[in-house]
Amino acid sequence: MIYESSYDSGRLPFKPDLTRGYWAKSSDFVFTGISLAFRLDIFSVVWMAFTYAGCAGVLPYIICLFLFVVPLFVMQSFMGQFSSSGFISSFRIAPLFKGIGYISLAVNLGVLTYYSVLAAVPLLYLFHSLRPTLPWSCEGLKDWSANVTENPVKHLCHMLTNDTTPNANFSWFVMHEIPSNLFLKTRFNNLELFEPNDEGFYISWEILLCTFLTWTIISSIFYKCRSIEKLGTVLRYLIFITLALLLITVIRFSLVPSNLTQAIYDFFIPNRFTLIQSFSCVSIFVISVFGAGWGTVISLASFNKFKSPITQNSWTICLGQMFVFLSFAFIVFVTDNYFDEIKEAYDEQNPNSYAFINKLWVLYLSTGSVLAEMSWPNLWCIIFYLMLILTALITMSICLLSTLQSIFDDFENYRTRKTELTFIVIGLLAICSLYTCSNQGVFLHVIFANDTVVTQTALNLLLFLVVLWVYGRVRFQRDLEFMLSERFSNCKIYMLRFVSPLCLIVMLLATFFIAFMYHNVGSWIVQIAALLFIVLPWLYVPGYMIYIMLQTTGTYKTRFKRCCRPMDWYPVELEDRQRYEQAMRNTDMTHQLNSLDEETAT
């Protein structure tokens, strides 16, 4: 054996799962990678990054792709594709840091506990879209708005009809609710929903039923698709449908502005000040290209064939995600401008008053009132909310697939009980997600999403340390060139070692500050949940380091060196493994790769 085995360190060797399968089509990795852009729990950052910036966000976005996003995509894809294992077992590349994989496991489970609300809310609106009259339209609002509270509530329909407060000679401040936002608040019988001073505990039984239905759909997908080939095919069709619905929605929203030419101009040709502002927002938001949780790209790439071109695929995925982000941003941009036009018209007719429109969760809630004013509103609501439901189901399925496959790769005993463990995990996640059906938990994803961005950034920073410094630049370049059978320039390696980590350090400080600000308005339950899923898992990294060194023989220096060396690090397929051993025996790896004859290369 020319690579180091776990036997040498007194541990059981890694046993690859040869039955885990591959994607049915090589393009499935690209489509699932693009669908990582469906992660919409960071909508507040999306709003800042692309709504006000418009296409000004494209330039800093592409710069971020060059500096650290695509390099990270390539690195994570390399780890998964080379080792054919998930985000836990792939840290055989440096076993001392395997605790990072267990942190990722906790983060992914934490994300899945709240993400169902992003499917339950649009599912609720979808069901009500089947009613003859939309309850959040001005006509449908008359049936229930009068009974919302003892005090009258000003809403958008008052502005549309120019229904103001009694005449007065002094200025006053008037808060107007958006009917589609007000509709969700009434589901909780709580008009202070989403407010920091919200007290009490209320459960929406409609959201509760929609949450159960969401997890039932997820269970059905994993029950019917027990192989990666079937699951990849189902995900591919779901992604096609979602992208088609997104395109239809964008086209329909482009017809909303009264001055379409000016709206398109403002979105695609922003001013210089907006361009400068967009740099700080986009650099933080761009980390969401890796999907919910962490390690998803590693797990998805592990289903690739050994020779799959990860560099080209990474660029295709990242550019495809950019168009998805811009599509959602355009919808929010039009929605925001729609309300601004109503406010301006209202202020012109009522110069002594100052109106304020309470826009909340714009992509999910406020868009409903825009859809209600379209012709055939029920049809467009069905299309729009179905699209949002599919984005959540796809994101949850991919995150769950990544998490479960990583567990099966690392724990050999669970491979014979995949079905049982899958439904146990889904059942526990469904129970934990019930908190999001309350007024205290429905907005949980805002705080947790920022926490996960901090964790993702920190883990990506550690990944650079593990792969390019502990495993080593030379060995990483050697393995990558062997796997792809193409040259990987030293310039790219030096960017990975120095430029990309510096960018991530700056971004880590910014994301930590944002997360800290959001936690100031969170409830004590949110703080405890963040402590369990975000903070405490970090103790596992030094804890696992101590544990694995105690399991190794020799002096402390010898133990440390052994734990930093790759263990059982080789391609899983026998043919690729034999070729790797032959290449490793040659001291000049570059010469070996260039001199491989046609028969050996195939």
PDB file of C-alpha atoms in Angstrom, residues 7-208:
ATOM      1  CA  TYR A   7      -4.694   0.182  10.443  1.00  0.00           C
ATOM      2  CA  ASP A   8      -1.396   2.013  10.902  1.00  0.00           C
ATOM      3  CA  SER A   9      -3.047   4.305  13.462  1.00  0.00           C
ATOM      4  CA  GLY A  10      -4.882   1.574  15.316  1.00  0.00           C
ATOM      5  CA  ARG A  11      -8.342   2.402  13.915  1.00  0.00           C
ATOM      6  CA  LEU A  12     -10.782   0.551  11.711  1.00  0.00           C
ATOM      7  CA  PRO A  13     -10.336   1.364   8.026  1.00  0.00           C
ATOM      8  CA  PHE A  14     -12.921   3.220   5.978  1.00  0.00           C
ATOM      9  CA  LYS A  15     -15.178   0.867   4.029  1.00  0.00           C
ATOM     10  CA  PRO A  16     -16.699   2.575   0.997  1.00  0.00           C
ATOM     11  CA  ASP A  17     -20.320   1.956   0.101  1.00  0.00           C
ATOM     12  CA  LEU A  18     -20.119   0.563  -3.416  1.00  0.00           C
ATOM     13  CA  THR A  19     -23.922   0.441  -3.726  1.00  0.00           C
ATOM     14  CA  ARG A  20     -24.509   4.181  -3.182  1.00  0.00           C
ATOM     15  CA  GLY A  21     -24.819   4.752  -6.965  1.00  0.00           C
ATOM     16  CA  TYR A  22     -24.230   7.709  -9.288  1.00  0.00           C
ATOM     17  CA  TRP A  23     -26.375  10.344 -10.935  1.00  0.00           C
ATOM     18  CA  ALA A  24     -28.588   8.945 -13.695  1.00  0.00           C
ATOM     19  CA  LYS A  25     -27.266  11.726 -15.963  1.00  0.00           C
ATOM     20  CA  SER A  26     -24.076  13.704 -15.570  1.00  0.00           C
ATOM     21  CA  SER A  27     -26.106  16.908 -15.867  1.00  0.00           C
ATOM     22  CA  ASP A  28     -28.035  16.076 -12.682  1.00  0.00           C
ATOM     23  CA  PHE A  29     -25.170  17.483 -10.621  1.00  0.00           C
ATOM     24  CA  VAL A  30     -25.409  20.759 -12.543  1.00  0.00           C
ATOM     25  CA  PHE A  31     -29.176  21.045 -12.111  1.00  0.00           C
ATOM     26  CA  THR A  32     -29.111  20.192  -8.410  1.00  0.00           C
ATOM     27  CA  GLY A  33     -26.251  22.659  -7.985  1.00  0.00           C
ATOM     28  CA  ILE A  34     -28.242  25.426  -9.676  1.00  0.00           C
ATOM     29  CA  SER A  35     -31.215  24.577  -7.455  1.00  0.00           C
ATOM     30  CA  LEU A  36     -29.112  25.487  -4.413  1.00  0.00           C
ATOM     31  CA  ALA A  37     -30.074  29.049  -5.392  1.00  0.00           C
ATOM     32  CA  PHE A  38     -33.618  28.162  -4.295  1.00  0.00           C
ATOM     33  CA  ARG A  39     -32.459  28.734  -0.730  1.00  0.00           C
ATOM     34  CA  LEU A  40     -34.777  31.615   0.125  1.00  0.00           C
ATOM     35  CA  ASP A  41     -34.424  31.768   3.906  1.00  0.00           C
ATOM     36  CA  ILE A  42     -32.015  34.677   3.466  1.00  0.00           C
ATOM     37  CA  PHE A  43     -34.576  36.755   1.580  1.00  0.00           C
ATOM     38  CA  SER A  44     -33.763  39.824   3.677  1.00  0.00           C
ATOM     39  CA  VAL A  45     -30.211  39.810   2.313  1.00  0.00           C
ATOM     40  CA  VAL A  46     -31.524  39.067  -1.190  1.00  0.00           C
ATOM     41  CA  TRP A  47     -33.654  42.183  -0.903  1.00  0.00           C
ATOM     42  CA  MET A  48     -30.674  44.353   0.018  1.00  0.00           C
ATOM     43  CA  ALA A  49     -28.215  42.724  -2.360  1.00  0.00           C
ATOM     44  CA  PHE A  50     -30.187  42.592  -5.594  1.00  0.00           C
ATOM     45  CA  THR A  51     -33.471  44.466  -5.204  1.00  0.00           C
ATOM     46  CA  TYR A  52     -32.078  47.908  -4.619  1.00  0.00           C
ATOM     47  CA  ALA A  53     -28.842  47.161  -6.442  1.00  0.00           C
ATOM     48  CA  GLY A  54     -30.550  45.576  -9.451  1.00  0.00           C
ATOM     49  CA  CYS A  55     -28.049  44.460 -12.022  1.00  0.00           C
ATOM     50  CA  ALA A  56     -25.415  46.487 -10.211  1.00  0.00           C
ATOM     51  CA  GLY A  57     -25.093  43.383  -8.093  1.00  0.00           C
ATOM     52  CA  VAL A  58     -23.898  41.385 -11.089  1.00  0.00           C
ATOM     53  CA  LEU A  59     -20.439  42.979 -11.204  1.00  0.00           C
ATOM     54  CA  PRO A  60     -19.515  42.366  -7.520  1.00  0.00           C
ATOM     55  CA  TYR A  61     -21.189  38.965  -7.774  1.00  0.00           C
ATOM     56  CA  ILE A  62     -18.904  37.903 -10.642  1.00  0.00           C
ATOM     57  CA  ILE A  63     -15.877  39.332  -8.813  1.00  0.00           C
ATOM     58  CA  CYS A  64     -16.799  37.199  -5.787  1.00  0.00           C
ATOM     59  CA  LEU A  65     -17.107  34.189  -8.077  1.00  0.00           C
ATOM     60  CA  PHE A  66     -13.504  34.660  -9.189  1.00  0.00           C
ATOM     61  CA  LEU A  67     -12.126  35.426  -5.739  1.00  0.00           C
ATOM     62  CA  PHE A  68     -13.574  32.647  -3.593  1.00  0.00           C
ATOM     63  CA  VAL A  69     -16.941  31.194  -4.682  1.00  0.00           C
ATOM     64  CA  VAL A  70     -15.870  29.091  -7.679  1.00  0.00           C
ATOM     65  CA  PRO A  71     -12.580  28.090  -5.972  1.00  0.00           C
ATOM     66  CA  LEU A  72     -14.634  26.859  -3.009  1.00  0.00           C
ATOM     67  CA  PHE A  73     -17.019  25.049  -5.330  1.00  0.00           C
ATOM     68  CA  VAL A  74     -14.088  23.320  -7.026  1.00  0.00           C
ATOM     69  CA  MET A  75     -12.517  22.387  -3.693  1.00  0.00           C
ATOM     70  CA  GLN A  76     -15.704  20.951  -2.235  1.00  0.00           C
ATOM     71  CA  SER A  77     -16.514  19.142  -5.471  1.00  0.00           C
ATOM     72  CA  PHE A  78     -13.011  17.683  -5.463  1.00  0.00           C
ATOM     73  CA  MET A  79     -13.406  16.308  -1.942  1.00  0.00           C
ATOM     74  CA  GLY A  80     -16.723  14.644  -2.714  1.00  0.00           C
ATOM     75  CA  GLN A  81     -15.913  13.395  -6.201  1.00  0.00           C
ATOM     76  CA  PHE A  82     -12.439  12.060  -5.392  1.00  0.00           C
ATOM     77  CA  SER A  83     -13.521  10.240  -2.224  1.00  0.00           C
ATOM     78  CA  SER A  84     -17.081   9.293  -3.300  1.00  0.00           C
ATOM     79  CA  SER A  85     -18.308  10.124   0.203  1.00  0.00           C
ATOM     80  CA  GLY A  86     -20.261  12.809   2.039  1.00  0.00           C
ATOM     81  CA  PHE A  87     -19.120  15.764   4.091  1.00  0.00           C
ATOM     82  CA  ILE A  88     -18.116  13.639   7.127  1.00  0.00           C
ATOM     83  CA  SER A  89     -16.108  10.794   5.607  1.00  0.00           C
ATOM     84  CA  SER A  90     -14.454  13.059   3.047  1.00  0.00           C
ATOM     85  CA  PHE A  91     -12.359  14.471   5.903  1.00  0.00           C
ATOM     86  CA  ARG A  92     -10.243  11.351   5.637  1.00  0.00           C
ATOM     87  CA  ILE A  93      -8.092  13.845   3.790  1.00  0.00           C
ATOM     88  CA  ALA A  94      -7.040  15.090   7.281  1.00  0.00           C
ATOM     89  CA  PRO A  95      -8.691  12.996  10.041  1.00  0.00           C
ATOM     90  CA  LEU A  96      -7.717  15.445  12.782  1.00  0.00           C
ATOM     91  CA  PHE A  97     -10.370  17.836  11.420  1.00  0.00           C
ATOM     92  CA  LYS A  98     -13.154  15.325  10.982  1.00  0.00           C
ATOM     93  CA  GLY A  99     -15.074  17.176  13.690  1.00  0.00           C
ATOM     94  CA  ILE A 100     -15.917  19.745  11.003  1.00  0.00           C
ATOM     95  CA  GLY A 101     -18.119  17.110   9.419  1.00  0.00           C
ATOM     96  CA  TYR A 102     -20.039  16.583  12.645  1.00  0.00           C
ATOM     97  CA  ILE A 103     -20.519  20.353  13.004  1.00  0.00           C
ATOM     98  CA  SER A 104     -22.014  20.325   9.518  1.00  0.00           C
ATOM     99  CA  LEU A 105     -24.329  17.510  10.539  1.00  0.00           C
ATOM    100  CA  ALA A 106     -25.698  19.570  13.448  1.00  0.00           C
ATOM    101  CA  VAL A 107     -26.066  22.694  11.284  1.00  0.00           C
ATOM    102  CA  ASN A 108     -27.916  20.821   8.532  1.00  0.00           C
ATOM    103  CA  LEU A 109     -30.336  19.289  11.014  1.00  0.00           C
ATOM    104  CA  GLY A 110     -30.871  22.731  12.543  1.00  0.00           C
ATOM    105  CA  VAL A 111     -31.684  24.212   9.131  1.00  0.00           C
ATOM    106  CA  LEU A 112     -34.183  21.446   8.371  1.00  0.00           C
ATOM    107  CA  THR A 113     -36.037  22.074  11.648  1.00  0.00           C
ATOM    108  CA  TYR A 114     -37.152  25.526  10.503  1.00  0.00           C
ATOM    109  CA  TYR A 115     -37.088  25.309   6.716  1.00  0.00           C
ATOM    110  CA  SER A 116     -40.512  23.647   6.475  1.00  0.00           C
ATOM    111  CA  VAL A 117     -42.131  27.030   7.244  1.00  0.00           C
ATOM    112  CA  LEU A 118     -40.904  28.234   3.833  1.00  0.00           C
ATOM    113  CA  ALA A 119     -43.097  25.538   2.266  1.00  0.00           C
ATOM    114  CA  ALA A 120     -45.990  25.716   4.753  1.00  0.00           C
ATOM    115  CA  VAL A 121     -46.678  29.446   4.283  1.00  0.00           C
ATOM    116  CA  PRO A 122     -46.959  29.387   0.461  1.00  0.00           C
ATOM    117  CA  LEU A 123     -48.898  26.117   0.786  1.00  0.00           C
ATOM    118  CA  LEU A 124     -51.426  27.968   2.955  1.00  0.00           C
ATOM    119  CA  TYR A 125     -51.737  30.723   0.355  1.00  0.00           C
ATOM    120  CA  LEU A 126     -52.029  28.155  -2.428  1.00  0.00           C
ATOM    121  CA  PHE A 127     -55.023  26.512  -0.761  1.00  0.00           C
ATOM    122  CA  HIS A 128     -56.737  29.878  -0.270  1.00  0.00           C
ATOM    123  CA  SER A 129     -55.984  30.776  -3.887  1.00  0.00           C
ATOM    124  CA  LEU A 130     -58.499  28.098  -4.878  1.00  0.00           C
ATOM    125  CA  ARG A 131     -61.331  30.140  -3.356  1.00  0.00           C
ATOM    126  CA  PRO A 132     -63.505  32.119  -5.819  1.00  0.00           C
ATOM    127  CA  THR A 133     -62.414  35.399  -4.232  1.00  0.00           C
ATOM    128  CA  LEU A 134     -58.903  35.822  -2.881  1.00  0.00           C
ATOM    129  CA  PRO A 135     -59.142  36.684   0.841  1.00  0.00           C
ATOM    130  CA  TRP A 136     -56.240  39.158   0.536  1.00  0.00           C
ATOM    131  CA  SER A 137     -57.863  41.055  -2.349  1.00  0.00           C
ATOM    132  CA  CYS A 138     -59.740  44.275  -1.583  1.00  0.00           C
ATOM    133  CA  GLU A 139     -63.026  42.540  -2.320  1.00  0.00           C
ATOM    134  CA  GLY A 140     -62.274  39.520  -0.153  1.00  0.00           C
ATOM    135  CA  LEU A 141     -60.803  41.657   2.613  1.00  0.00           C
ATOM    136  CA  LYS A 142     -64.210  43.175   3.374  1.00  0.00           C
ATOM    137  CA  ASP A 143     -65.501  39.815   4.611  1.00  0.00           C
ATOM    138  CA  TRP A 144     -63.091  39.472   7.525  1.00  0.00           C
ATOM    139  CA  SER A 145     -61.046  42.658   8.085  1.00  0.00           C
ATOM    140  CA  ALA A 146     -63.754  44.344  10.130  1.00  0.00           C
ATOM    141  CA  ASN A 147     -63.515  41.591  12.758  1.00  0.00           C
ATOM    142  CA  VAL A 148     -59.729  41.575  13.040  1.00  0.00           C
ATOM    143  CA  THR A 149     -59.518  43.918  15.993  1.00  0.00           C
ATOM    144  CA  GLU A 150     -61.600  46.340  17.953  1.00  0.00           C
ATOM    145  CA  ASN A 151     -59.663  49.248  16.475  1.00  0.00           C
ATOM    146  CA  PRO A 152     -59.837  49.828  12.709  1.00  0.00           C
ATOM    147  CA  VAL A 153     -56.737  48.796  10.771  1.00  0.00           C
ATOM    148  CA  LYS A 154     -55.543  50.880   7.870  1.00  0.00           C
ATOM    149  CA  HIS A 155     -54.521  48.791   4.894  1.00  0.00           C
ATOM    150  CA  LEU A 156     -53.581  49.165   1.250  1.00  0.00           C
ATOM    151  CA  CYS A 157     -57.169  49.101   0.020  1.00  0.00           C
ATOM    152  CA  HIS A 158     -57.789  52.354   1.903  1.00  0.00           C
ATOM    153  CA  MET A 159     -54.972  53.941  -0.054  1.00  0.00           C
ATOM    154  CA  LEU A 160     -56.297  52.621  -3.362  1.00  0.00           C
ATOM    155  CA  THR A 161     -59.721  54.139  -2.626  1.00  0.00           C
ATOM    156  CA  ASN A 162     -58.216  57.271  -1.035  1.00  0.00           C
ATOM    157  CA  ASP A 163     -59.990  56.499   2.223  1.00  0.00           C
ATOM    158  CA  THR A 164     -58.183  58.735   4.728  1.00  0.00           C
ATOM    159  CA  THR A 165     -58.705  59.685   8.321  1.00  0.00           C
ATOM    160  CA  PRO A 166     -60.984  62.688   9.041  1.00  0.00           C
ATOM    161  CA  ASN A 167     -59.789  66.042   7.784  1.00  0.00           C
ATOM    162  CA  ALA A 168     -57.296  67.884   9.961  1.00  0.00           C
ATOM    163  CA  ASN A 169     -55.037  70.899   9.655  1.00  0.00           C
ATOM    164  CA  PHE A 170     -51.968  69.119  11.028  1.00  0.00           C
ATOM    165  CA  SER A 171     -49.799  66.289   9.760  1.00  0.00           C
ATOM    166  CA  TRP A 172     -50.207  62.768  10.993  1.00  0.00           C
ATOM    167  CA  PHE A 173     -48.447  59.458  10.528  1.00  0.00           C
ATOM    168  CA  VAL A 174     -50.558  56.616   9.105  1.00  0.00           C
ATOM    169  CA  MET A 175     -49.377  53.001   9.052  1.00  0.00           C
ATOM    170  CA  HIS A 176     -50.964  50.920   6.295  1.00  0.00           C
ATOM    171  CA  GLU A 177     -50.919  47.139   6.271  1.00  0.00           C
ATOM    172  CA  ILE A 178     -50.622  45.123   3.076  1.00  0.00           C
ATOM    173  CA  PRO A 179     -53.695  42.832   2.843  1.00  0.00           C
ATOM    174  CA  SER A 180     -51.665  39.710   2.055  1.00  0.00           C
ATOM    175  CA  ASN A 181     -49.481  40.391   5.118  1.00  0.00           C
ATOM    176  CA  LEU A 182     -52.539  41.074   7.231  1.00  0.00           C
ATOM    177  CA  PHE A 183     -54.013  37.756   6.096  1.00  0.00           C
ATOM    178  CA  LEU A 184     -51.145  35.750   7.623  1.00  0.00           C
ATOM    179  CA  LYS A 185     -51.358  37.727  10.855  1.00  0.00           C
ATOM    180  CA  THR A 186     -55.005  36.800  11.210  1.00  0.00           C
ATOM    181  CA  ARG A 187     -54.091  33.124  10.882  1.00  0.00           C
ATOM    182  CA  PHE A 188     -52.316  33.565  14.223  1.00  0.00           C
ATOM    183  CA  ASN A 189     -54.962  35.981  15.597  1.00  0.00           C
ATOM    184  CA  ASN A 190     -52.057  38.287  16.298  1.00  0.00           C
ATOM    185  CA  LEU A 191     -51.564  41.655  14.586  1.00  0.00           C
ATOM    186  CA  GLU A 192     -48.157  42.071  16.232  1.00  0.00           C
ATOM    187  CA  LEU A 193     -46.726  39.108  14.349  1.00  0.00           C
ATOM    188  CA  PHE A 194     -43.065  39.667  13.400  1.00  0.00           C
ATOM    189  CA  GLU A 195     -42.820  42.549  15.865  1.00  0.00           C
ATOM    190  CA  PRO A 196     -39.990  42.518  18.472  1.00  0.00           C
ATOM    191  CA  ASN A 197     -42.453  43.296  21.279  1.00  0.00           C
ATOM    192  CA  ASP A 198     -44.714  40.383  20.337  1.00  0.00           C
ATOM    193  CA  GLU A 199     -45.796  38.626  23.518  1.00  0.00           C
ATOM    194  CA  GLY A 200     -47.803  35.504  24.201  1.00  0.00           C
ATOM    195  CA  PHE A 201     -47.776  32.221  22.358  1.00  0.00           C
ATOM    196  CA  TYR A 202     -50.177  31.537  19.483  1.00  0.00           C
ATOM    197  CA  ILE A 203     -50.338  28.575  17.124  1.00  0.00           C
ATOM    198  CA  SER A 204     -51.806  28.696  13.637  1.00  0.00           C
ATOM    199  CA  TRP A 205     -53.575  25.402  13.063  1.00  0.00           C
ATOM    200  CA  GLU A 206     -53.610  26.014   9.330  1.00  0.00           C
ATOM    201  CA  ILE A 207     -49.829  26.434   9.281  1.00  0.00           C
ATOM    202  CA  LEU A 208     -49.570  23.340  11.470  1.00  0.00           C
TER     203      LEU A 208
END
